[in-house]
PDB file of N, CA and C in Angstrom:
ATOM      1  N   MET A   1     260.277 114.107  16.941  1.00  0.00           N
ATOM      2  CA  MET A   1     258.945 114.955  16.855  1.00  0.00           C
ATOM      3  C   MET A   1     259.540 116.401  16.704  1.00  0.00           C
ATOM      4  N   ASN A   2     258.796 117.167  15.912  1.00  0.00           N
ATOM      5  CA  ASN A   2     259.148 118.377  15.672  1.00  0.00           C
ATOM      6  C   ASN A   2     258.697 119.469  16.708  1.00  0.00           C
ATOM      7  N   ARG A   3     259.764 119.608  17.715  1.00  0.00           N
ATOM      8  CA  ARG A   3     259.167 120.425  19.136  1.00  0.00           C
ATOM      9  C   ARG A   3     258.889 121.829  18.586  1.00  0.00           C
ATOM     10  N   GLN A   4     259.772 122.265  17.723  1.00  0.00           N
ATOM     11  CA  GLN A   4     259.696 123.828  17.462  1.00  0.00           C
ATOM     12  C   GLN A   4     258.238 124.092  17.072  1.00  0.00           C
ATOM     13  N   LEU A   5     257.446 123.258  16.093  1.00  0.00           N
ATOM     14  CA  LEU A   5     256.247 123.651  15.616  1.00  0.00           C
ATOM     15  C   LEU A   5     255.203 123.459  16.819  1.00  0.00           C
ATOM     16  N   GLU A   6     255.514 122.583  17.735  1.00  0.00           N
ATOM     17  CA  GLU A   6     254.435 122.244  18.742  1.00  0.00           C
ATOM     18  C   GLU A   6     254.714 123.054  20.034  1.00  0.00           C
ATOM     19  N   LEU A   7     255.665 123.834  20.098  1.00  0.00           N
ATOM     20  CA  LEU A   7     256.243 124.418  21.362  1.00  0.00           C
ATOM     21  C   LEU A   7     254.999 125.647  21.723  1.00  0.00           C
ATOM     22  N   PRO A   8     254.553 126.373  20.855  1.00  0.00           N
ATOM     23  CA  PRO A   8     253.432 127.235  21.343  1.00  0.00           C
ATOM     24  C   PRO A   8     252.113 126.493  21.903  1.00  0.00           C
ATOM     25  N   LEU A   9     251.848 125.401  21.315  1.00  0.00           N
ATOM     26  CA  LEU A   9     250.726 124.601  21.880  1.00  0.00           C
ATOM     27  C   LEU A   9     250.942 124.107  23.350  1.00  0.00           C
ATOM     28  N   TRP A  10     252.040 123.692  23.465  1.00  0.00           N
ATOM     29  CA  TRP A  10     252.485 122.982  24.895  1.00  0.00           C
ATOM     30  C   TRP A  10     252.510 124.170  25.800  1.00  0.00           C
ATOM     31  N   ASP A  11     253.086 125.170  25.461  1.00  0.00           N
ATOM     32  CA  ASP A  11     253.170 126.456  26.277  1.00  0.00           C
ATOM     33  C   ASP A  11     251.785 126.916  26.826  1.00  0.00           C
ATOM     34  N   ALA A  12     250.962 126.905  25.715  1.00  0.00           N
ATOM     35  CA  ALA A  12     249.441 127.387  25.988  1.00  0.00           C
ATOM     36  C   ALA A  12     248.797 126.388  26.855  1.00  0.00           C
ATOM     37  N   LEU A  13     249.146 125.233  26.717  1.00  0.00           N
ATOM     38  CA  LEU A  13     248.374 124.188  27.487  1.00  0.00           C
ATOM     39  C   LEU A  13     248.995 124.309  28.908  1.00  0.00           C
ATOM     40  N   ARG A  14     250.269 124.498  29.177  1.00  0.00           N
ATOM     41  CA  ARG A  14     250.690 124.638  30.453  1.00  0.00           C
ATOM     42  C   ARG A  14     250.324 125.743  31.179  1.00  0.00           C
ATOM     43  N   ALA A  15     250.133 126.929  30.507  1.00  0.00           N
ATOM     44  CA  ALA A  15     249.676 128.244  31.014  1.00  0.00           C
ATOM     45  C   ALA A  15     248.138 127.976  31.315  1.00  0.00           C
ATOM     46  N   ALA A  16     247.417 127.221  30.615  1.00  0.00           N
ATOM     47  CA  ALA A  16     246.008 126.982  31.009  1.00  0.00           C
ATOM     48  C   ALA A  16     245.868 126.090  32.040  1.00  0.00           C
ATOM     49  N   GLN A  17     246.898 125.135  32.384  1.00  0.00           N
ATOM     50  CA  GLN A  17     246.794 124.235  33.570  1.00  0.00           C
ATOM     51  C   GLN A  17     246.817 125.025  34.802  1.00  0.00           C
ATOM     52  N   ILE A  18     247.706 126.217  34.862  1.00  0.00           N
ATOM     53  CA  ILE A  18     247.895 127.039  35.979  1.00  0.00           C
ATOM     54  C   ILE A  18     246.581 127.742  36.468  1.00  0.00           C
ATOM     55  N   MET A  19     245.910 128.293  35.482  1.00  0.00           N
ATOM     56  CA  MET A  19     244.702 129.020  35.756  1.00  0.00           C
ATOM     57  C   MET A  19     243.424 128.182  34.863  1.00  0.00           C
ATOM     58  N   PRO A  20     243.207 126.994  35.214  1.00  0.00           N
ATOM     59  CA  PRO A  20     242.226 126.277  34.399  1.00  0.00           C
ATOM     60  C   PRO A  20     240.776 126.993  34.282  1.00  0.00           C
ATOM     61  N   GLU A  21     240.277 127.877  35.270  1.00  0.00           N
ATOM     62  CA  GLU A  21     238.991 128.392  35.161  1.00  0.00           C
ATOM     63  C   GLU A  21     238.929 129.585  34.205  1.00  0.00           C
ATOM     64  N   GLN A  22     240.125 130.164  33.728  1.00  0.00           N
ATOM     65  CA  GLN A  22     240.285 131.170  32.885  1.00  0.00           C
ATOM     66  C   GLN A  22     240.731 130.701  31.406  1.00  0.00           C
ATOM     67  N   ALA A  23     240.905 129.352  31.310  1.00  0.00           N
ATOM     68  CA  ALA A  23     241.461 128.886  29.960  1.00  0.00           C
ATOM     69  C   ALA A  23     240.288 129.066  28.896  1.00  0.00           C
ATOM     70  N   ASN A  24     240.833 129.360  27.721  1.00  0.00           N
ATOM     71  CA  ASN A  24     239.823 129.489  26.467  1.00  0.00           C
ATOM     72  C   ASN A  24     239.944 128.171  25.798  1.00  0.00           C
ATOM     73  N   VAL A  25     239.082 127.072  25.976  1.00  0.00           N
ATOM     74  CA  VAL A  25     239.259 125.799  25.398  1.00  0.00           C
ATOM     75  C   VAL A  25     239.167 125.887  23.937  1.00  0.00           C
ATOM     76  N   ALA A  26     238.259 126.898  23.343  1.00  0.00           N
ATOM     77  CA  ALA A  26     238.219 126.973  21.882  1.00  0.00           C
ATOM     78  C   ALA A  26     239.327 127.374  21.365  1.00  0.00           C
ATOM     79  N   GLU A  27     240.113 128.435  21.962  1.00  0.00           N
ATOM     80  CA  GLU A  27     241.323 128.774  21.401  1.00  0.00           C
ATOM     81  C   GLU A  27     242.541 127.746  21.484  1.00  0.00           C
ATOM     82  N   LEU A  28     242.534 126.929  22.419  1.00  0.00           N
ATOM     83  CA  LEU A  28     243.349 125.893  22.570  1.00  0.00           C
ATOM     84  C   LEU A  28     243.213 124.820  21.527  1.00  0.00           C
ATOM     85  N   LEU A  29     241.944 124.398  21.262  1.00  0.00           N
ATOM     86  CA  LEU A  29     241.680 123.610  20.222  1.00  0.00           C
ATOM     87  C   LEU A  29     242.063 124.210  18.891  1.00  0.00           C
ATOM     88  N   GLY A  30     242.036 125.467  18.580  1.00  0.00           N
ATOM     89  CA  GLY A  30     242.514 125.929  17.353  1.00  0.00           C
ATOM     90  C   GLY A  30     244.003 125.913  17.372  1.00  0.00           C
ATOM     91  N   GLN A  31     244.586 126.109  18.330  1.00  0.00           N
ATOM     92  CA  GLN A  31     246.042 125.952  18.332  1.00  0.00           C
ATOM     93  C   GLN A  31     246.608 124.476  18.162  1.00  0.00           C
ATOM     94  N   MET A  32     245.801 123.810  18.722  1.00  0.00           N
ATOM     95  CA  MET A  32     246.022 122.246  18.574  1.00  0.00           C
ATOM     96  C   MET A  32     245.756 121.841  17.095  1.00  0.00           C
ATOM     97  N   GLU A  33     244.824 122.310  16.459  1.00  0.00           N
ATOM     98  CA  GLU A  33     244.586 122.077  15.022  1.00  0.00           C
ATOM     99  C   GLU A  33     245.574 122.373  14.059  1.00  0.00           C
ATOM    100  N   VAL A  34     246.353 123.679  14.343  1.00  0.00           N
ATOM    101  CA  VAL A  34     247.420 124.270  13.752  1.00  0.00           C
ATOM    102  C   VAL A  34     248.685 123.332  14.116  1.00  0.00           C
ATOM    103  N   ALA A  35     248.927 123.046  15.183  1.00  0.00           N
ATOM    104  CA  ALA A  35     250.121 122.134  15.517  1.00  0.00           C
ATOM    105  C   ALA A  35     249.944 120.780  14.754  1.00  0.00           C
ATOM    106  N   ILE A  36     248.792 120.137  14.867  1.00  0.00           N
ATOM    107  CA  ILE A  36     248.661 118.779  14.188  1.00  0.00           C
ATOM    108  C   ILE A  36     249.011 119.060  12.632  1.00  0.00           C
ATOM    109  N   ALA A  37     248.281 120.046  12.073  1.00  0.00           N
ATOM    110  CA  ALA A  37     248.657 120.258  10.517  1.00  0.00           C
ATOM    111  C   ALA A  37     250.108 120.513  10.236  1.00  0.00           C
ATOM    112  N   GLN A  38     250.791 121.043  11.146  1.00  0.00           N
ATOM    113  CA  GLN A  38     252.196 121.403  10.902  1.00  0.00           C
ATOM    114  C   GLN A  38     253.108 120.194  11.227  1.00  0.00           C
ATOM    115  N   ALA A  39     252.723 119.159  11.882  1.00  0.00           N
ATOM    116  CA  ALA A  39     253.491 118.159  12.312  1.00  0.00           C
ATOM    117  C   ALA A  39     253.656 117.212  11.226  1.00  0.00           C
ATOM    118  N   PRO A  40     254.704 116.396  10.995  1.00  0.00           N
ATOM    119  CA  PRO A  40     254.875 115.465  10.067  1.00  0.00           C
ATOM    120  C   PRO A  40     253.704 114.490   9.989  1.00  0.00           C
ATOM    121  N   GLU A  41     253.273 113.937   8.905  1.00  0.00           N
ATOM    122  CA  GLU A  41     252.364 113.125   8.794  1.00  0.00           C
ATOM    123  C   GLU A  41     252.342 111.852   9.751  1.00  0.00           C
ATOM    124  N   PRO A  42     253.527 111.225   9.897  1.00  0.00           N
ATOM    125  CA  PRO A  42     253.569 110.007  10.793  1.00  0.00           C
ATOM    126  C   PRO A  42     253.399 110.340  12.244  1.00  0.00           C
ATOM    127  N   GLU A  43     253.592 111.651  12.688  1.00  0.00           N
ATOM    128  CA  GLU A  43     253.430 112.095  14.169  1.00  0.00           C
ATOM    129  C   GLU A  43     252.299 112.870  14.401  1.00  0.00           C
ATOM    130  N   GLN A  44     251.283 112.872  13.468  1.00  0.00           N
ATOM    131  CA  GLN A  44     250.141 113.861  13.694  1.00  0.00           C
ATOM    132  C   GLN A  44     249.320 113.057  14.739  1.00  0.00           C
ATOM    133  N   LEU A  45     249.081 111.779  14.577  1.00  0.00           N
ATOM    134  CA  LEU A  45     248.120 111.085  15.538  1.00  0.00           C
ATOM    135  C   LEU A  45     248.689 111.229  16.895  1.00  0.00           C
ATOM    136  N   GLN A  46     250.093 110.972  17.061  1.00  0.00           N
ATOM    137  CA  GLN A  46     250.718 111.135  18.392  1.00  0.00           C
ATOM    138  C   GLN A  46     250.565 112.616  19.104  1.00  0.00           C
ATOM    139  N   VAL A  47     250.774 113.584  18.119  1.00  0.00           N
ATOM    140  CA  VAL A  47     250.405 114.963  18.640  1.00  0.00           C
ATOM    141  C   VAL A  47     249.024 115.326  19.078  1.00  0.00           C
ATOM    142  N   ALA A  48     248.211 114.724  18.118  1.00  0.00           N
ATOM    143  CA  ALA A  48     246.727 114.905  18.461  1.00  0.00           C
ATOM    144  C   ALA A  48     246.240 114.070  19.690  1.00  0.00           C
ATOM    145  N   GLY A  49     246.779 112.945  19.911  1.00  0.00           N
ATOM    146  CA  GLY A  49     246.248 112.251  21.143  1.00  0.00           C
ATOM    147  C   GLY A  49     246.822 112.870  22.410  1.00  0.00           C
ATOM    148  N   GLU A  50     248.236 113.286  22.391  1.00  0.00           N
ATOM    149  CA  GLU A  50     248.627 114.017  23.502  1.00  0.00           C
ATOM    150  C   GLU A  50     247.945 115.391  23.915  1.00  0.00           C
ATOM    151  N   ALA A  51     247.845 116.151  22.897  1.00  0.00           N
ATOM    152  CA  ALA A  51     246.988 117.286  22.961  1.00  0.00           C
ATOM    153  C   ALA A  51     245.507 117.056  23.416  1.00  0.00           C
ATOM    154  N   LEU A  52     244.802 116.095  22.822  1.00  0.00           N
ATOM    155  CA  LEU A  52     243.456 115.865  23.238  1.00  0.00           C
ATOM    156  C   LEU A  52     243.551 115.474  24.793  1.00  0.00           C
ATOM    157  N   LEU A  53     244.472 114.728  25.319  1.00  0.00           N
ATOM    158  CA  LEU A  53     244.538 114.198  26.474  1.00  0.00           C
ATOM    159  C   LEU A  53     244.604 115.420  27.399  1.00  0.00           C
ATOM    160  N   ARG A  54     245.678 116.306  27.250  1.00  0.00           N
ATOM    161  CA  ARG A  54     245.863 117.390  28.047  1.00  0.00           C
ATOM    162  C   ARG A  54     244.591 118.355  28.057  1.00  0.00           C
ATOM    163  N   VAL A  55     244.018 118.591  26.912  1.00  0.00           N
ATOM    164  CA  VAL A  55     242.765 119.384  26.929  1.00  0.00           C
ATOM    165  C   VAL A  55     241.679 118.753  27.761  1.00  0.00           C
ATOM    166  N   ALA A  56     241.457 117.317  27.781  1.00  0.00           N
ATOM    167  CA  ALA A  56     240.498 116.842  28.413  1.00  0.00           C
ATOM    168  C   ALA A  56     240.746 116.755  30.077  1.00  0.00           C
ATOM    169  N   GLU A  57     242.031 116.552  30.314  1.00  0.00           N
ATOM    170  CA  GLU A  57     242.498 116.819  31.745  1.00  0.00           C
ATOM    171  C   GLU A  57     242.293 118.279  32.206  1.00  0.00           C
ATOM    172  N   LEU A  58     242.564 119.344  31.266  1.00  0.00           N
ATOM    173  CA  LEU A  58     242.310 120.703  31.695  1.00  0.00           C
ATOM    174  C   LEU A  58     240.730 120.868  31.856  1.00  0.00           C
ATOM    175  N   CYS A  59     239.917 120.534  30.932  1.00  0.00           N
ATOM    176  CA  CYS A  59     238.439 120.532  31.205  1.00  0.00           C
ATOM    177  C   CYS A  59     238.015 119.885  32.537  1.00  0.00           C
ATOM    178  N   ALA A  60     238.605 118.677  32.896  1.00  0.00           N
ATOM    179  CA  ALA A  60     238.094 118.118  34.195  1.00  0.00           C
ATOM    180  C   ALA A  60     238.696 118.919  35.259  1.00  0.00           C
ATOM    181  N   VAL A  61     239.729 119.454  35.255  1.00  0.00           N
ATOM    182  CA  VAL A  61     240.278 120.429  36.329  1.00  0.00           C
ATOM    183  C   VAL A  61     239.347 121.631  36.459  1.00  0.00           C
ATOM    184  N   ARG A  62     239.136 122.140  35.395  1.00  0.00           N
ATOM    185  CA  ARG A  62     238.455 123.315  35.337  1.00  0.00           C
ATOM    186  C   ARG A  62     236.979 123.054  35.696  1.00  0.00           C
ATOM    187  N   ALA A  63     236.279 121.869  35.368  1.00  0.00           N
ATOM    188  CA  ALA A  63     234.946 121.534  36.007  1.00  0.00           C
ATOM    189  C   ALA A  63     235.060 121.440  37.466  1.00  0.00           C
ATOM    190  N   GLU A  64     236.098 120.976  37.931  1.00  0.00           N
ATOM    191  CA  GLU A  64     236.121 120.628  39.348  1.00  0.00           C
ATOM    192  C   GLU A  64     236.220 121.809  40.222  1.00  0.00           C
ATOM    193  N   VAL A  65     237.203 122.992  39.546  1.00  0.00           N
ATOM    194  CA  VAL A  65     237.349 124.208  40.259  1.00  0.00           C
ATOM    195  C   VAL A  65     236.097 125.076  40.161  1.00  0.00           C
ATOM    196  N   LEU A  66     235.418 124.873  39.053  1.00  0.00           N
ATOM    197  CA  LEU A  66     234.005 125.926  39.040  1.00  0.00           C
ATOM    198  C   LEU A  66     233.130 125.249  39.865  1.00  0.00           C
ATOM    199  N   ILE A  67     232.883 123.898  39.828  1.00  0.00           N
ATOM    200  CA  ILE A  67     231.904 123.171  40.795  1.00  0.00           C
ATOM    201  C   ILE A  67     232.140 123.653  42.339  1.00  0.00           C
ATOM    202  N   THR A  68     233.630 123.491  42.747  1.00  0.00           N
ATOM    203  CA  THR A  68     233.829 123.830  44.106  1.00  0.00           C
ATOM    204  C   THR A  68     233.540 125.268  44.378  1.00  0.00           C
ATOM    205  N   GLU A  69     233.794 126.160  43.489  1.00  0.00           N
ATOM    206  CA  GLU A  69     233.527 127.558  43.726  1.00  0.00           C
ATOM    207  C   GLU A  69     231.923 127.785  43.798  1.00  0.00           C
ATOM    208  N   TRP A  70     231.338 127.162  42.918  1.00  0.00           N
ATOM    209  CA  TRP A  70     229.731 127.216  43.074  1.00  0.00           C
ATOM    210  C   TRP A  70     229.208 126.708  44.485  1.00  0.00           C
ATOM    211  N   GLU A  71     229.832 125.553  44.871  1.00  0.00           N
ATOM    212  CA  GLU A  71     229.378 124.944  46.143  1.00  0.00           C
ATOM    213  C   GLU A  71     229.613 125.816  47.258  1.00  0.00           C
ATOM    214  N   GLU A  72     230.831 126.434  47.133  1.00  0.00           N
ATOM    215  CA  GLU A  72     231.253 127.247  48.426  1.00  0.00           C
ATOM    216  C   GLU A  72     230.298 128.454  48.470  1.00  0.00           C
ATOM    217  N   ALA A  73     229.912 129.112  47.215  1.00  0.00           N
ATOM    218  CA  ALA A  73     228.996 130.311  47.070  1.00  0.00           C
ATOM    219  C   ALA A  73     227.605 130.043  47.661  1.00  0.00           C
ATOM    220  N   TYR A  74     227.054 128.663  47.444  1.00  0.00           N
ATOM    221  CA  TYR A  74     225.735 128.507  47.635  1.00  0.00           C
ATOM    222  C   TYR A  74     225.539 127.340  48.830  1.00  0.00           C
ATOM    223  N   ARG A  75     226.579 127.301  49.628  1.00  0.00           N
ATOM    224  CA  ARG A  75     226.616 126.339  50.660  1.00  0.00           C
ATOM    225  C   ARG A  75     225.615 126.612  51.876  1.00  0.00           C
ATOM    226  N   ASP A  76     225.383 127.881  52.151  1.00  0.00           N
ATOM    227  CA  ASP A  76     224.581 128.235  53.231  1.00  0.00           C
ATOM    228  C   ASP A  76     223.047 128.161  52.870  1.00  0.00           C
ATOM    229  N   PRO A  77     222.210 127.626  53.928  1.00  0.00           N
ATOM    230  CA  PRO A  77     220.925 127.789  53.488  1.00  0.00           C
ATOM    231  C   PRO A  77     220.168 128.928  53.388  1.00  0.00           C
ATOM    232  N   VAL A  78     219.258 128.992  52.490  1.00  0.00           N
ATOM    233  CA  VAL A  78     218.381 130.207  52.202  1.00  0.00           C
ATOM    234  C   VAL A  78     217.238 130.241  53.137  1.00  0.00           C
ATOM    235  N   VAL A  79     217.248 131.197  54.131  1.00  0.00           N
ATOM    236  CA  VAL A  79     216.045 131.501  54.955  1.00  0.00           C
ATOM    237  C   VAL A  79     215.853 132.957  54.954  1.00  0.00           C
ATOM    238  N   GLU A  80     214.641 133.278  55.185  1.00  0.00           N
ATOM    239  CA  GLU A  80     214.101 134.634  55.498  1.00  0.00           C
ATOM    240  C   GLU A  80     214.958 135.210  56.637  1.00  0.00           C
ATOM    241  N   SER A  81     214.939 136.523  56.793  1.00  0.00           N
ATOM    242  CA  SER A  81     215.465 137.381  57.841  1.00  0.00           C
ATOM    243  C   SER A  81     214.978 137.046  59.102  1.00  0.00           C
ATOM    244  N   GLY A  82     213.788 136.900  59.128  1.00  0.00           N
ATOM    245  CA  GLY A  82     213.025 136.715  60.485  1.00  0.00           C
ATOM    246  C   GLY A  82     212.802 135.357  60.881  1.00  0.00           C
ATOM    247  N   PHE A  83     213.494 134.371  60.129  1.00  0.00           N
ATOM    248  CA  PHE A  83     213.239 132.863  60.370  1.00  0.00           C
ATOM    249  C   PHE A  83     213.802 132.518  61.733  1.00  0.00           C
ATOM    250  N   PHE A  84     214.734 133.056  62.335  1.00  0.00           N
ATOM    251  CA  PHE A  84     215.255 132.563  63.634  1.00  0.00           C
ATOM    252  C   PHE A  84     214.660 133.621  64.955  1.00  0.00           C
ATOM    253  N   ALA A  85     213.913 134.551  64.396  1.00  0.00           N
ATOM    254  CA  ALA A  85     213.596 135.637  65.343  1.00  0.00           C
ATOM    255  C   ALA A  85     212.877 134.872  66.642  1.00  0.00           C
ATOM    256  N   ASP A  86     212.169 133.848  66.675  1.00  0.00           N
ATOM    257  CA  ASP A  86     211.483 133.261  67.803  1.00  0.00           C
ATOM    258  C   ASP A  86     212.601 132.388  68.700  1.00  0.00           C
ATOM    259  N   VAL A  87     213.586 131.898  68.037  1.00  0.00           N
ATOM    260  CA  VAL A  87     214.378 131.016  68.734  1.00  0.00           C
ATOM    261  C   VAL A  87     215.776 131.792  69.275  1.00  0.00           C
ATOM    262  N   VAL A  88     216.127 132.939  68.645  1.00  0.00           N
ATOM    263  CA  VAL A  88     217.452 133.623  69.116  1.00  0.00           C
ATOM    264  C   VAL A  88     217.184 134.650  70.043  1.00  0.00           C
ATOM    265  N   ARG A  89     217.925 134.661  71.063  1.00  0.00           N
ATOM    266  CA  ARG A  89     217.734 135.782  72.004  1.00  0.00           C
ATOM    267  C   ARG A  89     218.669 136.872  71.721  1.00  0.00           C
ATOM    268  N   GLN A  90     218.228 138.088  71.526  1.00  0.00           N
ATOM    269  CA  GLN A  90     219.223 139.115  71.130  1.00  0.00           C
ATOM    270  C   GLN A  90     219.396 140.011  72.313  1.00  0.00           C
ATOM    271  N   THR A  91     218.630 139.997  73.351  1.00  0.00           N
ATOM    272  CA  THR A  91     219.082 140.791  74.625  1.00  0.00           C
ATOM    273  C   THR A  91     218.936 139.855  75.775  1.00  0.00           C
ATOM    274  N   MET A  92     219.564 140.420  76.826  1.00  0.00           N
ATOM    275  CA  MET A  92     219.500 139.692  78.016  1.00  0.00           C
ATOM    276  C   MET A  92     219.643 140.572  79.187  1.00  0.00           C
ATOM    277  N   SER A  93     218.979 140.399  80.246  1.00  0.00           N
ATOM    278  CA  SER A  93     218.939 141.231  81.352  1.00  0.00           C
ATOM    279  C   SER A  93     219.331 140.399  82.569  1.00  0.00           C
ATOM    280  N   VAL A  94     219.940 140.913  83.476  1.00  0.00           N
ATOM    281  CA  VAL A  94     220.406 140.140  84.590  1.00  0.00           C
ATOM    282  C   VAL A  94     220.082 141.020  85.792  1.00  0.00           C
ATOM    283  N   ASP A  95     219.465 140.473  86.706  1.00  0.00           N
ATOM    284  CA  ASP A  95     219.075 141.020  87.997  1.00  0.00           C
ATOM    285  C   ASP A  95     220.111 140.796  88.963  1.00  0.00           C
ATOM    286  N   LEU A  96     220.753 141.659  89.505  1.00  0.00           N
ATOM    287  CA  LEU A  96     222.081 141.496  90.430  1.00  0.00           C
ATOM    288  C   LEU A  96     221.444 141.806  91.806  1.00  0.00           C
ATOM    289  N   THR A  97     220.213 142.070  92.240  1.00  0.00           N
ATOM    290  CA  THR A  97     219.911 142.377  93.608  1.00  0.00           C
ATOM    291  C   THR A  97     219.716 141.299  94.494  1.00  0.00           C
TER     292      THR A  97
END
């Protein structure tokens, strides 16, 4: 396999796996297309398969991270500010006589 031609693609994929929520998938697919075109013809399918697998794994991790962030942000119930006014005691007085 011609590793020199593929090196920028694999480096970009590794960097994207570190920060999947900030990865630019369209840019990665463009780099993948260039790497496939530069690979020798017998190796093009192997390069394409490995690259597509890594991009798919990246998309899965990215989706999981984004869904988790969304769930954490919207986990609390949405209620009006006076909803608990009748049930919550805010002051207390104690008669010590």
